[in-house]
PDB file of C-alpha atoms in Angstrom:
ATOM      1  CA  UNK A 285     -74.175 -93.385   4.841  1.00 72.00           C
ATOM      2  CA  UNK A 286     -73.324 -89.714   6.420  1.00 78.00           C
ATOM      3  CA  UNK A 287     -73.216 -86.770   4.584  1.00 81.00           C
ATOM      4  CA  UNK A 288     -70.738 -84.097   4.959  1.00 86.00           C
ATOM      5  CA  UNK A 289     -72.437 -80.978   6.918  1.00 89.00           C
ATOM      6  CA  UNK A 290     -71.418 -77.692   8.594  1.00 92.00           C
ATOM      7  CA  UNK A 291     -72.761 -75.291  10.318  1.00 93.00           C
ATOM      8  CA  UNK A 292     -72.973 -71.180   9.286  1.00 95.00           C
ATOM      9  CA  UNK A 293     -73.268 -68.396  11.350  1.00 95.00           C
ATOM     10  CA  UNK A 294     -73.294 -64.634  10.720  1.00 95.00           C
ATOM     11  CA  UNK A 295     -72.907 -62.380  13.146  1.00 94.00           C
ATOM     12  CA  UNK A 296     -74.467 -58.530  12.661  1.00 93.00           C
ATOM     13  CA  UNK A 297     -73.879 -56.209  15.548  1.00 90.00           C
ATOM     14  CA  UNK A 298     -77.061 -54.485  17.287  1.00 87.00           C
ATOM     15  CA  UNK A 299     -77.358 -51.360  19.054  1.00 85.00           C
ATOM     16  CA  UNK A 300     -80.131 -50.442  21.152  1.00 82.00           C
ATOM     17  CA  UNK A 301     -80.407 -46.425  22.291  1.00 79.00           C
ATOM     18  CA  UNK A 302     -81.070 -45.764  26.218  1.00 74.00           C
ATOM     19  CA  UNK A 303     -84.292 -43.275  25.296  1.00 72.00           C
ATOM     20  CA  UNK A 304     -85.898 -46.169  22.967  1.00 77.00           C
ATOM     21  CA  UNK A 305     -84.784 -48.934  24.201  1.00 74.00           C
ATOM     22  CA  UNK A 306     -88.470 -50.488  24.527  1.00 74.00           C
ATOM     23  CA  UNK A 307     -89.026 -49.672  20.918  1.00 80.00           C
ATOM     24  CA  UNK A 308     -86.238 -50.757  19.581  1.00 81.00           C
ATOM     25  CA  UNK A 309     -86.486 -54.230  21.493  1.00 81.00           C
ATOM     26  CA  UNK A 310     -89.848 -55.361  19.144  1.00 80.00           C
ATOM     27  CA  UNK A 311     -88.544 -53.545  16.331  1.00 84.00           C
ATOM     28  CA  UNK A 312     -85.324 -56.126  16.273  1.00 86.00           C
ATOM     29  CA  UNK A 313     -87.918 -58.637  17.303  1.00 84.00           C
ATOM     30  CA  UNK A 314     -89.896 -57.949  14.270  1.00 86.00           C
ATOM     31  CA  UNK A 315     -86.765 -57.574  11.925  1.00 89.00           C
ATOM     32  CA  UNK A 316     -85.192 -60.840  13.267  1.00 91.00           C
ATOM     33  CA  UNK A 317     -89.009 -63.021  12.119  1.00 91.00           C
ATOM     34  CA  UNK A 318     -89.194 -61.065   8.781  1.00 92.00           C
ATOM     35  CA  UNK A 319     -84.933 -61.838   8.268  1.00 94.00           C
ATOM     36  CA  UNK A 320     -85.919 -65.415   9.391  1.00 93.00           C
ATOM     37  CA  UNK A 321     -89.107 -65.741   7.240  1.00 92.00           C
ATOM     38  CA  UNK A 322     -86.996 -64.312   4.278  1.00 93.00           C
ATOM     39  CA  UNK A 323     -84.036 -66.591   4.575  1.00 94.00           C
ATOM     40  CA  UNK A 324     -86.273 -69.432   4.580  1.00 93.00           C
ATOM     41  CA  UNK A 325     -87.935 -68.437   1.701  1.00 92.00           C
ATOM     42  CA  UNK A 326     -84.729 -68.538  -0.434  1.00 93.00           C
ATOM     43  CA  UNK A 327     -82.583 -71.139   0.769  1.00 93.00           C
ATOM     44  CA  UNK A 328     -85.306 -73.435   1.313  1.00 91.00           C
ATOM     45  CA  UNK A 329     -88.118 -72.983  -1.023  1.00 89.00           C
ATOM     46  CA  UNK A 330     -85.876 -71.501  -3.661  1.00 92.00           C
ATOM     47  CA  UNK A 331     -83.261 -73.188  -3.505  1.00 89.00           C
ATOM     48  CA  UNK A 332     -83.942 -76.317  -1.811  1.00 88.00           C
ATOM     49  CA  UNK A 333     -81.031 -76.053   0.535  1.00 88.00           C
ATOM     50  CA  UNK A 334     -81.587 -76.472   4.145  1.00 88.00           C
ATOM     51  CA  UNK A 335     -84.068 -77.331   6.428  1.00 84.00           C
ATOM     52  CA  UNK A 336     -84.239 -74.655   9.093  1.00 87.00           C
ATOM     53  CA  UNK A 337     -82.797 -70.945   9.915  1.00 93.00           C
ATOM     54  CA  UNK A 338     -82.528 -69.721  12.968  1.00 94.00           C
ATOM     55  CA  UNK A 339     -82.446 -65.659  13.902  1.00 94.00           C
ATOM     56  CA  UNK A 340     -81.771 -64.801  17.332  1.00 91.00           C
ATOM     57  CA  UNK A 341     -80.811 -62.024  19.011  1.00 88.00           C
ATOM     58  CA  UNK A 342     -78.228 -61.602  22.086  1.00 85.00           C
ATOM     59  CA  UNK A 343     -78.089 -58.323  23.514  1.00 79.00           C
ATOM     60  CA  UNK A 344     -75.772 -57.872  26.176  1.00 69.00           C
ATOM     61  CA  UNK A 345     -74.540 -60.358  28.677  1.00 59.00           C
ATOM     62  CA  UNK A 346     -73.600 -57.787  31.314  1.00 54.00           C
ATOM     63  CA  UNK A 347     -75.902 -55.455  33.619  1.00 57.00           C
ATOM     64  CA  UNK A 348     -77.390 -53.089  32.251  1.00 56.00           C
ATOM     65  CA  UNK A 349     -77.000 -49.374  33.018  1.00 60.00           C
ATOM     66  CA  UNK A 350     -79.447 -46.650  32.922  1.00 63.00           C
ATOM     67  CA  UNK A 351     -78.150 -44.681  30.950  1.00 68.00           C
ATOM     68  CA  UNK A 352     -76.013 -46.074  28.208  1.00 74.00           C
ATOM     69  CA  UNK A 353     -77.152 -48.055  25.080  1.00 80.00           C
ATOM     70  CA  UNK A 354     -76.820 -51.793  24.792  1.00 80.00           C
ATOM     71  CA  UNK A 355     -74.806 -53.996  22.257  1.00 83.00           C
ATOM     72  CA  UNK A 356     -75.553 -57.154  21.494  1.00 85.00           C
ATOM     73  CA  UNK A 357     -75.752 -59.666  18.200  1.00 89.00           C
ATOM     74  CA  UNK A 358     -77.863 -60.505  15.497  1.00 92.00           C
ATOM     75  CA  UNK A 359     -77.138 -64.203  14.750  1.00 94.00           C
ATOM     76  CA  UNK A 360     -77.726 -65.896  11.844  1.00 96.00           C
ATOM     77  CA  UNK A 361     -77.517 -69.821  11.513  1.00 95.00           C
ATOM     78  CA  UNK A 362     -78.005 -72.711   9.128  1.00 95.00           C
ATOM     79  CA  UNK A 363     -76.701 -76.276   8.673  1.00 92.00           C
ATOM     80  CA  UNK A 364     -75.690 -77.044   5.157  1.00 92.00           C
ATOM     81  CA  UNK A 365     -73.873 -79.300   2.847  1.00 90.00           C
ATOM     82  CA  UNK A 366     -70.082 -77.615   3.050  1.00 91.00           C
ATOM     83  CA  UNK A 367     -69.079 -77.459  -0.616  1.00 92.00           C
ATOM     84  CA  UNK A 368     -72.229 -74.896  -0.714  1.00 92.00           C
ATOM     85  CA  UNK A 369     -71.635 -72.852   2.004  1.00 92.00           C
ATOM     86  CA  UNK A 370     -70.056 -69.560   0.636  1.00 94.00           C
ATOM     87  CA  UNK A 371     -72.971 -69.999  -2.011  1.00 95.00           C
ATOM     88  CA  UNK A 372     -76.259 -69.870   0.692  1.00 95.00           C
ATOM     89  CA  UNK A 373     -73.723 -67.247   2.451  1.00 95.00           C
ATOM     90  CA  UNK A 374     -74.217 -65.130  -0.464  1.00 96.00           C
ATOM     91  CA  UNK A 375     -77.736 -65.675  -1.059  1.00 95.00           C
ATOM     92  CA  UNK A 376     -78.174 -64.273   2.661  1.00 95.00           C
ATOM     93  CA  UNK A 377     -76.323 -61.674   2.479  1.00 96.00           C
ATOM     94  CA  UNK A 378     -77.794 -61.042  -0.899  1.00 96.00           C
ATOM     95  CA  UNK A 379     -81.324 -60.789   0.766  1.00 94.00           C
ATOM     96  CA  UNK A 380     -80.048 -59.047   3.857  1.00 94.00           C
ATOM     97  CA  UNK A 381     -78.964 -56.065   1.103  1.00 95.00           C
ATOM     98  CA  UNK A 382     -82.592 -56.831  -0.832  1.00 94.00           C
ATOM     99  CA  UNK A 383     -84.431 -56.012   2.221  1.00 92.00           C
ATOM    100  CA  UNK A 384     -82.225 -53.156   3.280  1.00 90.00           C
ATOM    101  CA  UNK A 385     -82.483 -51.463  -0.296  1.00 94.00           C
ATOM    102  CA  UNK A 386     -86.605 -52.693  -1.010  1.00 92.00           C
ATOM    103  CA  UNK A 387     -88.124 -52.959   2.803  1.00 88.00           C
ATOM    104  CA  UNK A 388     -90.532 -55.686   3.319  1.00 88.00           C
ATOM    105  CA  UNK A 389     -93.539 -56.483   1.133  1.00 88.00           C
ATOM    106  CA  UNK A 390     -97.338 -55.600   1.449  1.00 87.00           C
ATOM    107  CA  UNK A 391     -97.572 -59.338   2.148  1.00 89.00           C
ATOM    108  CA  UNK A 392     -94.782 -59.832   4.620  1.00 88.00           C
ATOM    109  CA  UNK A 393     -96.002 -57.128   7.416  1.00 85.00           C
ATOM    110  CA  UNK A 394     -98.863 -59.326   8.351  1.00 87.00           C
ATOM    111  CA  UNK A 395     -97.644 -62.421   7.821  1.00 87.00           C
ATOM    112  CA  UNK A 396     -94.911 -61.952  10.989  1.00 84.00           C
ATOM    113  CA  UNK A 397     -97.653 -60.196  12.739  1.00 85.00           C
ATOM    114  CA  UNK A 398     -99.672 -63.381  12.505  1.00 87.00           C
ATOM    115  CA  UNK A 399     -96.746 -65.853  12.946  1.00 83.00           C
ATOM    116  CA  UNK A 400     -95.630 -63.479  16.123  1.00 81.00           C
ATOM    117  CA  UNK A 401     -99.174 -63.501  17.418  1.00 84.00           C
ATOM    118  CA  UNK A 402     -99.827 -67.628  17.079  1.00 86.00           C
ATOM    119  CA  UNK A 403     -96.193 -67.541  19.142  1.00 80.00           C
ATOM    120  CA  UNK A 404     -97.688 -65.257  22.020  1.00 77.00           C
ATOM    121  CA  UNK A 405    -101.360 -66.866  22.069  1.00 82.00           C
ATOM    122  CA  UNK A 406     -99.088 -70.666  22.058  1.00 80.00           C
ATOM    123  CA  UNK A 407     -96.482 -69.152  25.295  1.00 72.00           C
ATOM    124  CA  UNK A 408     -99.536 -67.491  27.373  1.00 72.00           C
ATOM    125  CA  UNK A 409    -100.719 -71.271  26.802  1.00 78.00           C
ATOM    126  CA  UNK A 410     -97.656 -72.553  28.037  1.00 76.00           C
ATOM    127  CA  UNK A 411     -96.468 -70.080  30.398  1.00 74.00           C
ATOM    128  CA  UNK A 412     -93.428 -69.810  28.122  1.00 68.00           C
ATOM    129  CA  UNK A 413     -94.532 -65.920  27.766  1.00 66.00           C
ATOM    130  CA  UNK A 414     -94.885 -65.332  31.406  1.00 68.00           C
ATOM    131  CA  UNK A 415     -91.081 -67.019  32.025  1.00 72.00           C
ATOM    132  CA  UNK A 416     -89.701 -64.573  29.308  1.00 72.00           C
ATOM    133  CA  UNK A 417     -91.367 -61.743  31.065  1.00 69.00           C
ATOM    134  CA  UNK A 418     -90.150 -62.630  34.551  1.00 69.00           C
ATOM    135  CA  UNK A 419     -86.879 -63.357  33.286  1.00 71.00           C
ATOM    136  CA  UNK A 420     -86.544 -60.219  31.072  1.00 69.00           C
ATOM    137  CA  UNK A 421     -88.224 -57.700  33.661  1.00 67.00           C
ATOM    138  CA  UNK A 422     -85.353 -59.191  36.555  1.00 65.00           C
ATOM    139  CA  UNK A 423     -82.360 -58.099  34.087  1.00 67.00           C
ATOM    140  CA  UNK A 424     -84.727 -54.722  33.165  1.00 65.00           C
ATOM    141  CA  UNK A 425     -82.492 -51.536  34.246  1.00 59.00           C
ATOM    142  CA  UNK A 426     -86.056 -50.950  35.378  1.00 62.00           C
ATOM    143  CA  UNK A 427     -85.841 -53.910  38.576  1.00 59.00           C
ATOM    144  CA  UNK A 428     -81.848 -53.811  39.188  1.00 59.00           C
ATOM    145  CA  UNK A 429     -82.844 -57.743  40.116  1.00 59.00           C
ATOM    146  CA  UNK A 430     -84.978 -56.237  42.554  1.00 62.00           C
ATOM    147  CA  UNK A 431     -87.624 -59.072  42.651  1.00 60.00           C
ATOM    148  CA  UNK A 432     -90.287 -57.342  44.761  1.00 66.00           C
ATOM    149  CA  UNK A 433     -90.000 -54.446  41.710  1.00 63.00           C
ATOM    150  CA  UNK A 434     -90.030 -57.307  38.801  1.00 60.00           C
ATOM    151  CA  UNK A 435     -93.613 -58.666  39.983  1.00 61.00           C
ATOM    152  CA  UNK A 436     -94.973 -55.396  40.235  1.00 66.00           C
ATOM    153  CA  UNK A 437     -94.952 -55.010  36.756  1.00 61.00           C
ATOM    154  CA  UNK A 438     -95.565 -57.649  36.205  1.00 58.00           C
ATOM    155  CA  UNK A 439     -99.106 -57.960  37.581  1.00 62.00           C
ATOM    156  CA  UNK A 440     -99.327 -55.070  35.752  1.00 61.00           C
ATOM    157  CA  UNK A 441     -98.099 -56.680  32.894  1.00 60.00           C
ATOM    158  CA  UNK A 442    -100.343 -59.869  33.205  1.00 57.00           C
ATOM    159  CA  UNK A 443    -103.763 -57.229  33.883  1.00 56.00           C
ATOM    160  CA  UNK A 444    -102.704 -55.622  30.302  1.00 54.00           C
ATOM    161  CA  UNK A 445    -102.704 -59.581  28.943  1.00 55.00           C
ATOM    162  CA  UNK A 446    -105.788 -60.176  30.265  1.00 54.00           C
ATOM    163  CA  UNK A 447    -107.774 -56.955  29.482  1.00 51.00           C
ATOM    164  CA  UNK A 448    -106.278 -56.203  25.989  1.00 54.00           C
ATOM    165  CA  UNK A 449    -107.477 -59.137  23.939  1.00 58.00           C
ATOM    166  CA  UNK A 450    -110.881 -59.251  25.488  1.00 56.00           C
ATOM    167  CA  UNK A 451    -111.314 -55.270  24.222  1.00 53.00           C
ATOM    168  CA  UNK A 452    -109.565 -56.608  20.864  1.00 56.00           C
ATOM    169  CA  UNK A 453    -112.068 -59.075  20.794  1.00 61.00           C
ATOM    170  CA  UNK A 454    -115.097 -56.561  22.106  1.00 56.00           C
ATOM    171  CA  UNK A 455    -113.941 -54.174  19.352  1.00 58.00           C
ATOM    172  CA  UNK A 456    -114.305 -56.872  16.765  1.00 61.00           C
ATOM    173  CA  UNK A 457    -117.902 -57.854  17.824  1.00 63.00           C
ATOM    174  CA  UNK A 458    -118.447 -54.035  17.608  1.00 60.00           C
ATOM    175  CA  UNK A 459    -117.415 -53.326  14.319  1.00 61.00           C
ATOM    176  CA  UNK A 460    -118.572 -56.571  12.591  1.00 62.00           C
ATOM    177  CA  UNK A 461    -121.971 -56.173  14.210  1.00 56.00           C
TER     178      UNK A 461
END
């Protein structure tokens, strides 16, 4: 027997500013896991819906300039049964507003810090991270797919990996000692 499904996407336009670009980049990170986390939480604790959400984020397919902002896409996506659809579209939407309107609980700050930092610790094990970095610093406005530039910072890059969880770690030691 197959069941009927269909896919939803929603599609929320991003803007990142030329003087905080950097910033803004985790901040839509961060807002994308805590949209995800929340979705979730409705349509498939609550409401026993679906199985998975995805939240991605596509900025820009073109070359970036130095000194103009970059639009992309906030994408949101679920599989469903289709005579529910405009229902769990609602819900979303619903909880897109809640969060806009409320911000994110005391609870849900370090839960995505924790979920984003079992992601990082699980790439640097599988040189996921270090693929995402190359990849990301050749499109940078900072390397102009200069590849000699990318791997500069990127050594520095991988020296910041290295030394800032061992002082996390040092720092912990310290203050629990």
């Amino acid at each position: 027997m197959v069941e009927e499904q269909c896919s939803v996407q929603l599609c929320f336009p991003v803007e990142l500013k030329n003087g905080t670009m950097v910033e803004d980049i985790h901040i839509v990170g961060f807002l994308s896991k805590l949209l995800e986390t929340k979705i979730m939480q409705v349509l498939r604790i609550k409401h026993g819906q679906i199985y998975t959400v995805g939240v991605s984020v596509f900025i820009g397919g073109s070359k970036p300039y130095k000194t103009a902002n970059v639009r992309g896409d906030r994408i949101i996506n679920f599989s469903c049964d289709p005579e529910i659809s405009s229902k769990l579209v609602d819900l979303t939407l619903h909880e897109i507003l809640r969060l806009q309107e409320e911000g994110p609980s005391d609870e849900d700050v370090p839960t995505i810090l924790e979920i984003e930092q079992r992601a990082q610790e699980n790439g640097l094990q599988e040189n996921h991270y270090w693929l995402d970095r190359i990849l990301h610093s050749y499109q940078s406005r900072d390397c102009s797919g200069d590849v000699d530039t990318c791997f500069e910072i990127l050594v520095g890059l991988a020296g910041l990996a290295v030394l800032g969880p061992s002082l996390w770690r040092y720092s912990r030691r310290t203050l629990n000692s």
